mmCIF file of C-alpha atoms and ligand atoms in Angstrom:
data_model
loop_
_atom_site.group_PDB
_atom_site.id
_atom_site.type_symbol
_atom_site.label_atom_id
_atom_site.label_comp_id
_atom_site.label_asym_id
_atom_site.label_seq_id
_atom_site.Cartn_x
_atom_site.Cartn_y
_atom_site.Cartn_z
ATOM 1 C CA UNK A 22 0.000 0.000 0.000
ATOM 2 C CA UNK A 23 1.535 3.333 -1.056
ATOM 3 C CA UNK A 24 1.546 6.443 1.121
ATOM 4 C CA UNK A 25 -0.985 9.212 0.405
ATOM 5 C CA UNK A 26 0.202 12.569 -0.982
ATOM 6 C CA UNK A 27 -1.271 14.521 1.940
ATOM 7 C CA UNK A 28 -1.967 13.561 5.548
ATOM 8 C CA UNK A 29 -4.368 15.095 8.057
ATOM 9 C CA UNK A 30 -3.387 14.434 11.661
ATOM 10 C CA UNK A 31 -5.772 14.929 14.574
ATOM 11 C CA UNK A 32 -3.552 16.079 17.457
ATOM 12 C CA UNK A 33 -5.978 14.545 19.940
ATOM 13 C CA UNK A 34 -5.283 11.110 18.369
ATOM 14 C CA UNK A 35 -1.562 11.457 19.048
ATOM 15 C CA UNK A 36 -1.963 12.696 22.599
ATOM 16 C CA UNK A 37 -3.716 9.431 23.497
ATOM 17 C CA UNK A 38 -0.314 7.685 23.555
ATOM 18 C CA UNK A 39 -0.718 4.827 21.028
ATOM 19 C CA UNK A 40 2.441 3.758 19.152
ATOM 20 C CA UNK A 41 0.563 2.387 16.145
ATOM 21 C CA UNK A 42 -2.537 3.807 14.455
ATOM 22 C CA UNK A 43 -4.579 3.251 11.293
ATOM 23 C CA UNK A 44 -4.397 5.469 8.228
ATOM 24 C CA UNK A 45 -7.904 6.180 6.961
ATOM 25 C CA UNK A 46 -7.872 6.868 3.219
ATOM 26 C CA UNK A 47 -10.049 9.351 1.357
ATOM 27 C CA UNK A 48 -10.204 10.703 -2.207
ATOM 28 C CA UNK A 49 -9.121 7.446 -3.857
ATOM 29 C CA UNK A 50 -6.080 7.188 -1.588
ATOM 30 C CA UNK A 51 -4.829 10.744 -2.256
ATOM 31 C CA UNK A 52 -5.508 11.792 1.339
ATOM 32 C CA UNK A 53 -4.732 9.912 4.550
ATOM 33 C CA UNK A 54 -6.321 10.735 7.899
ATOM 34 C CA UNK A 55 -4.846 9.810 11.279
ATOM 35 C CA UNK A 56 -7.756 10.281 13.649
ATOM 36 C CA UNK A 57 -7.110 7.788 16.426
ATOM 37 C CA UNK A 58 -8.611 4.725 14.720
ATOM 38 C CA UNK A 59 -6.759 1.608 15.855
ATOM 39 C CA UNK A 60 -4.502 -0.043 13.287
ATOM 40 C CA UNK A 61 -0.910 -0.621 12.215
ATOM 41 C CA UNK A 62 -0.309 1.592 9.143
ATOM 42 C CA UNK A 63 1.287 4.467 11.069
ATOM 43 C CA UNK A 64 4.162 4.259 13.506
ATOM 44 C CA UNK A 65 4.021 7.129 16.011
ATOM 45 C CA UNK A 66 7.429 8.263 17.224
ATOM 46 C CA UNK A 67 7.713 10.717 20.073
ATOM 47 C CA UNK A 68 10.891 12.780 20.329
ATOM 48 C CA UNK A 69 13.726 13.192 17.830
ATOM 49 C CA UNK A 70 14.865 9.618 17.174
ATOM 50 C CA UNK A 71 12.828 6.711 15.755
ATOM 51 C CA UNK A 72 12.434 4.107 18.451
ATOM 52 C CA UNK A 73 10.252 1.466 16.850
ATOM 53 C CA UNK A 74 10.665 -0.865 13.840
ATOM 54 C CA UNK A 75 8.851 0.628 10.827
ATOM 55 C CA UNK A 76 9.207 -2.044 8.085
ATOM 56 C CA UNK A 77 5.535 -3.052 7.868
ATOM 57 C CA UNK A 78 4.156 0.513 8.211
ATOM 58 C CA UNK A 79 3.155 3.028 5.488
ATOM 59 C CA UNK A 80 4.046 6.183 7.399
ATOM 60 C CA UNK A 81 6.098 7.328 10.343
ATOM 61 C CA UNK A 82 4.550 10.181 12.274
ATOM 62 C CA UNK A 83 7.118 12.023 14.363
ATOM 63 C CA UNK A 84 5.803 14.137 17.212
ATOM 64 C CA UNK A 85 7.982 16.752 18.887
ATOM 65 C CA UNK A 86 7.085 19.518 21.344
ATOM 66 C CA UNK A 87 4.896 21.575 19.025
ATOM 67 C CA UNK A 88 5.299 19.943 15.649
ATOM 68 C CA UNK A 89 4.149 16.837 13.816
ATOM 69 C CA UNK A 90 5.926 15.560 10.682
ATOM 70 C CA UNK A 91 5.021 12.548 8.573
ATOM 71 C CA UNK A 92 7.469 10.462 6.507
ATOM 72 C CA UNK A 93 6.793 7.880 3.802
ATOM 73 C CA UNK A 94 8.290 4.434 4.660
ATOM 74 C CA UNK A 95 10.641 3.415 1.839
ATOM 75 C CA UNK A 96 12.691 0.213 1.983
ATOM 76 C CA UNK A 97 11.806 -0.275 5.628
ATOM 77 C CA UNK A 98 13.095 3.182 6.611
ATOM 78 C CA UNK A 99 11.452 6.605 7.089
ATOM 79 C CA UNK A 100 12.077 8.441 3.788
ATOM 80 C CA UNK A 101 10.590 11.466 2.037
ATOM 81 C CA UNK A 102 8.422 13.835 4.117
ATOM 82 C CA UNK A 103 4.715 13.942 3.201
ATOM 83 C CA UNK A 104 2.695 17.191 3.263
ATOM 84 C CA UNK A 105 0.546 17.326 6.357
ATOM 85 C CA UNK A 106 -2.140 19.361 8.120
ATOM 86 C CA UNK A 107 -2.551 19.131 11.872
ATOM 87 C CA UNK A 108 -5.960 19.628 13.471
ATOM 88 C CA UNK A 109 -5.370 21.144 16.927
ATOM 89 C CA UNK A 110 -6.807 19.391 19.941
ATOM 90 C CA UNK A 111 -9.317 21.966 21.163
ATOM 91 C CA UNK A 112 -9.681 25.713 21.604
ATOM 92 C CA UNK A 113 -6.732 26.566 19.351
ATOM 93 C CA UNK A 114 -9.271 25.928 16.626
ATOM 94 C CA UNK A 115 -10.918 29.253 17.418
ATOM 95 C CA UNK A 116 -7.890 31.522 17.100
ATOM 96 C CA UNK A 117 -9.338 33.174 14.015
ATOM 97 C CA UNK A 118 -12.465 34.404 15.753
ATOM 98 C CA UNK A 119 -10.705 35.502 18.930
ATOM 99 C CA UNK A 120 -11.319 39.212 19.473
ATOM 100 C CA UNK A 121 -14.727 38.961 17.827
ATOM 101 C CA UNK A 122 -16.308 36.232 19.855
ATOM 102 C CA UNK A 123 -14.119 36.005 22.968
ATOM 103 C CA UNK A 124 -13.963 32.254 22.688
ATOM 104 C CA UNK A 125 -12.680 31.901 26.232
ATOM 105 C CA UNK A 126 -16.052 33.181 27.404
ATOM 106 C CA UNK A 127 -18.043 31.002 25.033
ATOM 107 C CA UNK A 128 -16.141 27.858 26.036
ATOM 108 C CA UNK A 129 -17.902 27.867 29.402
ATOM 109 C CA UNK A 130 -21.328 28.963 28.153
ATOM 110 C CA UNK A 131 -24.201 26.507 27.793
ATOM 111 C CA UNK A 132 -27.047 26.458 25.267
ATOM 112 C CA UNK A 133 -30.124 24.227 25.308
ATOM 113 C CA UNK A 134 -31.454 23.740 21.772
ATOM 114 C CA UNK A 135 -34.927 22.253 21.753
ATOM 115 C CA UNK A 136 -35.924 21.112 18.260
ATOM 116 C CA UNK A 137 -33.308 20.093 15.686
ATOM 117 C CA UNK A 138 -35.065 20.574 12.354
ATOM 118 C CA UNK A 139 -33.695 22.717 9.555
ATOM 119 C CA UNK A 140 -33.546 25.881 11.715
ATOM 120 C CA UNK A 141 -32.336 24.223 14.931
ATOM 121 C CA UNK A 142 -29.607 22.232 13.198
ATOM 122 C CA UNK A 143 -28.282 25.387 11.497
ATOM 123 C CA UNK A 144 -28.192 27.259 14.822
ATOM 124 C CA UNK A 145 -26.318 24.418 16.540
ATOM 125 C CA UNK A 146 -23.706 24.325 13.803
ATOM 126 C CA UNK A 147 -23.173 28.091 13.931
ATOM 127 C CA UNK A 148 -22.811 28.105 17.732
ATOM 128 C CA UNK A 149 -20.352 25.209 17.568
ATOM 129 C CA UNK A 150 -18.337 27.114 14.944
ATOM 130 C CA UNK A 151 -18.268 30.184 17.209
ATOM 131 C CA UNK A 152 -16.765 28.084 20.035
ATOM 132 C CA UNK A 153 -19.732 27.593 22.367
ATOM 133 C CA UNK A 154 -18.535 24.895 24.732
ATOM 134 C CA UNK A 155 -21.622 23.225 26.190
ATOM 135 C CA UNK A 156 -24.850 22.027 24.563
ATOM 136 C CA UNK A 157 -28.088 20.236 25.304
ATOM 137 C CA UNK A 158 -29.464 18.900 22.007
ATOM 138 C CA UNK A 159 -33.049 17.680 22.238
ATOM 139 C CA UNK A 160 -35.270 16.237 19.496
ATOM 140 C CA UNK A 161 -37.396 13.093 19.408
ATOM 141 C CA UNK A 162 -37.207 12.554 15.634
ATOM 142 C CA UNK A 163 -34.973 10.436 13.482
ATOM 143 C CA UNK A 164 -33.527 11.944 10.291
ATOM 144 C CA UNK A 165 -35.545 10.958 7.203
ATOM 145 C CA UNK A 166 -34.460 11.133 3.550
ATOM 146 C CA UNK A 167 -37.000 13.936 2.996
ATOM 147 C CA UNK A 168 -35.309 16.105 5.672
ATOM 148 C CA UNK A 169 -31.948 16.195 3.960
ATOM 149 C CA UNK A 170 -32.644 19.017 1.482
ATOM 150 C CA UNK A 171 -33.298 21.356 4.431
ATOM 151 C CA UNK A 172 -31.029 20.001 7.159
ATOM 152 C CA UNK A 173 -27.400 20.343 8.201
ATOM 153 C CA UNK A 174 -27.187 16.543 8.361
ATOM 154 C CA UNK A 175 -26.838 14.495 5.178
ATOM 155 C CA UNK A 176 -27.908 11.131 3.783
ATOM 156 C CA UNK A 177 -25.194 9.289 5.722
ATOM 157 C CA UNK A 178 -27.086 10.161 8.929
ATOM 158 C CA UNK A 179 -30.549 9.005 7.767
ATOM 159 C CA UNK A 180 -32.176 6.780 10.389
ATOM 160 C CA UNK A 181 -30.209 8.262 13.285
ATOM 161 C CA UNK A 182 -31.787 10.357 16.015
ATOM 162 C CA UNK A 183 -31.178 13.975 15.009
ATOM 163 C CA UNK A 184 -29.928 14.716 18.545
ATOM 164 C CA UNK A 185 -27.170 12.079 18.360
ATOM 165 C CA UNK A 186 -26.128 12.852 14.798
ATOM 166 C CA UNK A 187 -25.995 16.584 15.622
ATOM 167 C CA UNK A 188 -23.730 15.799 18.593
ATOM 168 C CA UNK A 189 -21.242 14.309 16.124
ATOM 169 C CA UNK A 190 -21.587 17.376 13.920
ATOM 170 C CA UNK A 191 -20.783 19.647 16.895
ATOM 171 C CA UNK A 192 -17.683 17.572 17.611
ATOM 172 C CA UNK A 193 -16.572 17.882 13.994
ATOM 173 C CA UNK A 194 -16.352 21.649 14.634
ATOM 174 C CA UNK A 195 -15.353 21.630 18.287
ATOM 175 C CA UNK A 196 -14.020 18.300 19.607
ATOM 176 C CA UNK A 197 -13.782 19.712 23.135
ATOM 177 C CA UNK A 198 -17.484 20.642 23.357
ATOM 178 C CA UNK A 199 -19.520 18.964 26.075
ATOM 179 C CA UNK A 200 -22.748 17.739 24.458
ATOM 180 C CA UNK A 201 -25.699 16.220 26.301
ATOM 181 C CA UNK A 202 -28.421 14.700 24.109
ATOM 182 C CA UNK A 203 -32.054 13.812 24.682
ATOM 183 C CA UNK A 204 -34.681 12.164 22.491
ATOM 184 C CA UNK A 205 -37.598 13.252 24.656
ATOM 185 C CA UNK A 206 -40.748 14.507 22.918
ATOM 186 C CA UNK A 207 -41.564 17.868 24.538
ATOM 187 C CA UNK A 208 -45.098 17.707 25.957
ATOM 188 C CA UNK A 209 -46.968 17.988 29.238
ATOM 189 C CA UNK A 210 -45.837 14.504 30.314
ATOM 190 C CA UNK A 211 -42.147 15.169 29.778
ATOM 191 C CA UNK A 212 -41.838 18.828 30.818
ATOM 192 C CA UNK A 213 -40.277 18.026 34.196
ATOM 193 C CA UNK A 214 -37.669 15.792 32.581
ATOM 194 C CA UNK A 215 -36.929 18.410 29.910
ATOM 195 C CA UNK A 216 -36.469 21.039 32.623
ATOM 196 C CA UNK A 217 -34.211 18.698 34.569
ATOM 197 C CA UNK A 218 -31.939 18.362 31.509
ATOM 198 C CA UNK A 219 -31.841 22.161 31.088
ATOM 199 C CA UNK A 220 -31.090 22.697 34.780
ATOM 200 C CA UNK A 221 -28.390 20.027 34.890
ATOM 201 C CA UNK A 222 -26.623 21.672 31.976
ATOM 202 C CA UNK A 223 -26.948 25.095 33.630
ATOM 203 C CA UNK A 224 -28.196 26.582 30.349
ATOM 204 C CA UNK A 225 -27.482 30.283 29.870
ATOM 205 C CA UNK A 226 -30.023 30.510 27.060
ATOM 206 C CA UNK A 227 -32.715 28.256 25.590
ATOM 207 C CA UNK A 228 -33.315 28.073 21.844
ATOM 208 C CA UNK A 229 -36.898 27.112 21.060
ATOM 209 C CA UNK A 230 -36.845 25.685 17.538
ATOM 210 C CA UNK A 231 -39.703 23.210 17.796
ATOM 211 C CA UNK A 232 -42.413 23.302 15.152
ATOM 212 C CA UNK A 233 -45.690 23.098 17.089
ATOM 213 C CA UNK A 234 -47.489 25.844 18.942
ATOM 214 C CA UNK A 235 -48.166 23.495 21.869
ATOM 215 C CA UNK A 236 -44.485 22.720 22.436
ATOM 216 C CA UNK A 237 -43.516 26.385 22.046
ATOM 217 C CA UNK A 238 -46.088 27.505 24.603
ATOM 218 C CA UNK A 239 -44.831 24.851 26.989
ATOM 219 C CA UNK A 240 -41.161 25.783 26.554
ATOM 220 C CA UNK A 241 -42.116 29.472 26.866
ATOM 221 C CA UNK A 242 -43.716 28.764 30.231
ATOM 222 C CA UNK A 243 -40.811 26.587 31.466
ATOM 223 C CA UNK A 244 -38.335 29.349 30.636
ATOM 224 C CA UNK A 245 -40.422 32.067 32.293
ATOM 225 C CA UNK A 246 -40.884 30.011 35.454
ATOM 226 C CA UNK A 247 -37.155 29.354 35.663
ATOM 227 C CA UNK A 248 -35.996 32.824 34.602
ATOM 228 C CA UNK A 249 -34.192 31.534 31.537
ATOM 229 C CA UNK A 250 -33.798 33.781 28.483
ATOM 230 C CA UNK A 251 -35.294 32.173 25.386
ATOM 231 C CA UNK A 252 -34.828 32.787 21.666
ATOM 232 C CA UNK A 253 -37.758 31.520 19.617
ATOM 233 C CA UNK A 254 -38.173 31.438 15.855
ATOM 234 C CA UNK A 255 -41.094 30.670 13.620
ATOM 235 C CA UNK A 256 -41.492 30.382 9.863
ATOM 236 C CA UNK A 257 -44.663 31.380 7.986
ATOM 237 C CA UNK A 258 -46.376 29.161 5.398
ATOM 238 C CA UNK A 259 -43.979 27.935 2.688
ATOM 239 C CA UNK A 260 -41.359 29.989 4.587
ATOM 240 C CA UNK A 261 -42.344 33.210 2.772
ATOM 241 C CA UNK A 262 -41.130 34.905 5.960
ATOM 242 C CA UNK A 263 -40.889 34.461 9.694
ATOM 243 C CA UNK A 264 -40.418 35.979 13.123
ATOM 244 C CA UNK A 265 -37.821 35.769 15.868
ATOM 245 C CA UNK A 266 -38.605 36.550 19.483
ATOM 246 C CA UNK A 267 -36.158 37.279 22.282
ATOM 247 C CA UNK A 268 -37.956 36.538 25.529
ATOM 248 C CA UNK A 269 -36.289 37.914 28.659
ATOM 249 C CA UNK A 270 -38.341 36.880 31.721
ATOM 250 C CA UNK A 271 -39.779 39.861 33.572
ATOM 251 C CA UNK A 272 -38.756 42.258 30.812
ATOM 252 C CA UNK A 273 -40.122 41.471 27.346
ATOM 253 C CA UNK A 274 -43.333 40.076 25.928
ATOM 254 C CA UNK A 275 -43.378 36.281 25.844
ATOM 255 C CA UNK A 276 -44.550 33.824 23.171
ATOM 256 C CA UNK A 277 -47.986 33.609 24.794
ATOM 257 C CA UNK A 278 -48.227 37.437 24.553
ATOM 258 C CA UNK A 279 -47.475 37.083 20.806
ATOM 259 C CA UNK A 280 -50.097 34.371 20.312
ATOM 260 C CA UNK A 281 -52.719 36.395 22.208
ATOM 261 C CA UNK A 282 -51.822 39.801 20.670
ATOM 262 C CA UNK A 283 -51.411 38.712 17.052
ATOM 263 C CA UNK A 284 -53.300 35.418 16.661
ATOM 264 C CA UNK A 285 -53.416 35.716 12.857
ATOM 265 C CA UNK A 286 -49.661 36.067 12.526
ATOM 266 C CA UNK A 287 -48.967 33.457 15.201
ATOM 267 C CA UNK A 288 -51.219 31.028 13.308
ATOM 268 C CA UNK A 289 -49.351 31.556 10.024
ATOM 269 C CA UNK A 290 -47.104 28.540 10.232
ATOM 270 C CA UNK A 291 -45.075 26.501 7.810
ATOM 271 C CA UNK A 292 -46.527 23.050 7.127
ATOM 272 C CA UNK A 293 -43.386 21.017 6.680
ATOM 273 C CA UNK A 294 -44.469 17.389 7.104
ATOM 274 C CA UNK A 295 -47.395 14.965 6.730
ATOM 275 C CA UNK A 296 -47.846 15.100 10.521
ATOM 276 C CA UNK A 297 -48.121 18.909 10.398
ATOM 277 C CA UNK A 298 -50.595 18.680 7.527
ATOM 278 C CA UNK A 299 -52.793 16.295 9.505
ATOM 279 C CA UNK A 300 -52.688 18.652 12.477
ATOM 280 C CA UNK A 301 -53.760 21.630 10.373
ATOM 281 C CA UNK A 302 -56.505 19.792 8.503
ATOM 282 C CA UNK A 303 -59.364 20.720 10.808
ATOM 283 C CA UNK A 304 -61.993 19.979 8.164
ATOM 284 C CA UNK A 305 -62.414 17.230 5.569
ATOM 285 C CA UNK A 306 -60.404 19.324 3.145
ATOM 286 C CA UNK A 307 -56.928 17.876 2.721
ATOM 287 C CA UNK A 308 -54.006 20.116 3.641
ATOM 288 C CA UNK A 309 -50.809 19.379 1.784
ATOM 289 C CA UNK A 310 -47.362 19.752 3.329
ATOM 290 C CA UNK A 311 -45.714 22.827 1.801
ATOM 291 C CA UNK A 312 -42.288 23.171 3.318
ATOM 292 C CA UNK A 313 -40.203 26.230 2.496
ATOM 293 C CA UNK A 314 -36.777 26.210 0.960
ATOM 294 C CA UNK A 315 -33.727 25.993 3.177
ATOM 295 C CA UNK A 316 -32.584 29.383 1.820
ATOM 296 C CA UNK A 317 -35.784 30.905 3.227
ATOM 297 C CA UNK A 318 -35.486 29.239 6.654
ATOM 298 C CA UNK A 319 -31.818 30.155 7.164
ATOM 299 C CA UNK A 320 -32.285 33.955 7.579
ATOM 300 C CA UNK A 321 -34.583 33.281 10.530
ATOM 301 C CA UNK A 322 -32.194 30.731 12.042
ATOM 302 C CA UNK A 323 -29.219 33.024 11.518
ATOM 303 C CA UNK A 324 -30.762 35.858 13.547
ATOM 304 C CA UNK A 325 -31.631 33.333 16.260
ATOM 305 C CA UNK A 326 -27.987 32.227 16.371
ATOM 306 C CA UNK A 327 -26.800 35.861 16.594
ATOM 307 C CA UNK A 328 -29.239 36.681 19.380
ATOM 308 C CA UNK A 329 -28.094 33.555 21.225
ATOM 309 C CA UNK A 330 -24.477 34.731 20.957
ATOM 310 C CA UNK A 331 -25.482 38.164 22.267
ATOM 311 C CA UNK A 332 -27.172 36.484 25.201
ATOM 312 C CA UNK A 333 -24.098 34.323 25.902
ATOM 313 C CA UNK A 334 -21.512 37.070 25.533
ATOM 314 C CA UNK A 335 -23.258 39.897 27.348
ATOM 315 C CA UNK A 336 -20.786 42.776 27.163
ATOM 316 C CA UNK A 337 -17.741 40.511 26.858
ATOM 317 C CA UNK A 338 -17.398 41.026 23.103
ATOM 318 C CA UNK A 339 -16.302 44.449 21.801
ATOM 319 C CA UNK A 340 -17.580 43.557 18.334
ATOM 320 C CA UNK A 341 -20.996 42.501 19.589
ATOM 321 C CA UNK A 342 -21.442 45.333 22.103
ATOM 322 C CA UNK A 343 -22.845 47.660 19.428
ATOM 323 C CA UNK A 344 -25.300 45.015 18.273
ATOM 324 C CA UNK A 345 -26.738 44.962 21.767
ATOM 325 C CA UNK A 346 -27.916 48.524 21.112
ATOM 326 C CA UNK A 347 -29.383 47.589 17.716
ATOM 327 C CA UNK A 348 -31.185 44.384 18.553
ATOM 328 C CA UNK A 349 -33.352 45.738 21.335
ATOM 329 C CA UNK A 350 -36.778 44.858 19.887
ATOM 330 C CA UNK A 351 -38.588 41.980 21.594
ATOM 331 C CA UNK A 352 -39.531 40.596 18.172
ATOM 332 C CA UNK A 353 -38.143 40.740 14.658
ATOM 333 C CA UNK A 354 -39.819 40.066 11.346
ATOM 334 C CA UNK A 355 -38.336 38.967 8.024
ATOM 335 C CA UNK A 356 -40.177 38.569 4.719
ATOM 336 C CA UNK A 357 -38.564 36.434 2.000
ATOM 337 C CA UNK A 358 -41.247 36.914 -0.667
ATOM 338 C CA UNK A 359 -44.208 39.239 -1.296
ATOM 339 C CA UNK A 360 -46.908 36.707 -0.488
ATOM 340 C CA UNK A 361 -50.039 36.134 1.616
ATOM 341 C CA UNK A 362 -50.476 38.948 4.171
ATOM 342 C CA UNK A 363 -47.465 40.738 2.653
ATOM 343 C CA UNK A 364 -48.442 40.432 -1.032
ATOM 344 C CA UNK A 365 -49.152 44.181 -1.125
ATOM 345 C CA UNK A 366 -45.576 45.217 -0.312
ATOM 346 C CA UNK A 367 -43.907 47.297 -2.998
ATOM 347 C CA UNK A 368 -40.916 45.667 -4.720
ATOM 348 C CA UNK A 369 -37.688 46.383 -2.847
ATOM 349 C CA UNK A 370 -36.176 48.290 -5.789
ATOM 350 C CA UNK A 371 -33.099 50.388 -5.128
ATOM 351 C CA UNK A 372 -34.499 52.351 -2.179
ATOM 352 C CA UNK A 373 -35.369 50.936 1.226
ATOM 353 C CA UNK A 374 -37.654 53.652 2.604
ATOM 354 C CA UNK A 375 -40.704 51.436 2.939
ATOM 355 C CA UNK A 376 -41.387 48.055 4.497
ATOM 356 C CA UNK A 377 -39.819 45.614 2.080
ATOM 357 C CA UNK A 378 -38.681 42.030 1.564
ATOM 358 C CA UNK A 379 -35.323 40.647 2.694
ATOM 359 C CA UNK A 380 -34.778 43.061 5.583
ATOM 360 C CA UNK A 381 -35.145 42.709 9.321
ATOM 361 C CA UNK A 382 -37.708 44.845 11.131
ATOM 362 C CA UNK A 383 -37.924 45.259 14.881
ATOM 363 C CA UNK A 384 -41.510 44.818 16.054
ATOM 364 C CA UNK A 385 -42.808 46.533 19.181
ATOM 365 C CA UNK A 386 -44.651 43.679 20.843
ATOM 366 C CA UNK A 387 -46.129 44.857 24.158
ATOM 367 C CA UNK A 388 -46.133 42.618 27.187
ATOM 368 C CA UNK A 389 -49.708 41.809 28.199
ATOM 369 C CA UNK A 390 -50.508 42.552 31.848
ATOM 370 C CA UNK A 391 -52.946 39.692 31.859
ATOM 371 C CA UNK A 392 -50.874 37.200 29.858
ATOM 372 C CA UNK A 393 -51.530 33.755 31.363
ATOM 373 C CA UNK A 394 -47.788 32.961 31.123
ATOM 374 C CA UNK A 395 -45.927 36.183 32.010
ATOM 375 C CA UNK A 396 -48.636 38.648 33.101
ATOM 376 C CA UNK A 397 -48.467 40.457 36.414
ATOM 377 C CA UNK A 398 -52.236 40.530 36.872
ATOM 378 C CA UNK A 399 -54.438 37.557 37.559
ATOM 379 C CA UNK A 400 -56.410 36.314 34.567
ATOM 380 C CA UNK A 401 -60.089 36.000 35.316
ATOM 381 C CA UNK A 402 -61.694 35.123 32.009
ATOM 382 C CA UNK A 403 -60.533 34.867 28.450
ATOM 383 C CA UNK A 404 -62.906 37.707 27.497
ATOM 384 C CA UNK A 405 -61.186 39.968 29.980
ATOM 385 C CA UNK A 406 -57.824 39.265 28.393
ATOM 386 C CA UNK A 407 -59.116 40.623 25.093
ATOM 387 C CA UNK A 408 -61.061 43.467 26.711
ATOM 388 C CA UNK A 409 -64.426 42.003 25.671
ATOM 389 C CA UNK A 410 -67.273 42.584 28.105
HETATM 390 ZN ZN1 ZN B 5 -46.638 36.819 28.072
#
């Protein structure tokens, strides 16, 4: 077996102390990967001088204080050096974003992401890339072939629980991240268990990316009762737009306030699966699933990820400090296409004076005194909530 032209070495694999490892081959043998898999292809030598016989190996990987060099085995001896790339063990990975994200701060921060569909999976990947160190990933679904066109996971993960496959994806970006997973279905029966997971992690922020109103209302209430900030996102039908809410207990309107204040908008929801369609088909008339494109879901998920970073960093990031003054609205709205309730919008054109597509708008969503979830006044009847007498 000949040596590859380029080798990728995972530093964490070498620090484990094995003297022999496997060489995993990619790209028709052009690339070799040393990632800690057990095997005999690679002899690992620590220090300056070779100390082990190398005849039956393909490569010799020589590790010194802060360098790794790989040599092709020729005639039973280490010969020509092979190009190599070393993947650092942990936080060195985030050198490039240091100064923007303050990765030392993010390493100790914890995020609970509830719901790992197209939006949730995107948010998790972005937070892992930024260097967030601790995650709870919760979703009861397995990945299906139909999910793949809108999900961060691909066909090689079909059949796996999204929570477990997303844990692996986090580790591909940040091997040092601590990831707790759960396949609980969020509902009234499991809410105590879900809360227990969030508490155990010590979540600094909760991302609500589930796709049913019932689960969102439940998570909204759990977060309010436990004084946890929550970022919630929702996509309108066929993802022609969506909203993002930042719920700070005791300060901003909550999701229940949104549902009660703007029931029409809160009811405008993407129907992304057969199960959703069945839920929305209140009459005999069939409702067809009409999922939106990934490109239309991502803007919503991206703002959620940014708001989560703001929540995690507080004032620790000079680059994000200004954003804290911009993103003060309790709710934000984005319209991808002039459709449905927004069909009347003028085309964006070259000017941006008027409400238009493809821009964020802060929405002043008042907190309801008599909100059943966050209100400060006791709710007597539903009519009283809406001021009907
Ligand atoms: Zn409320």
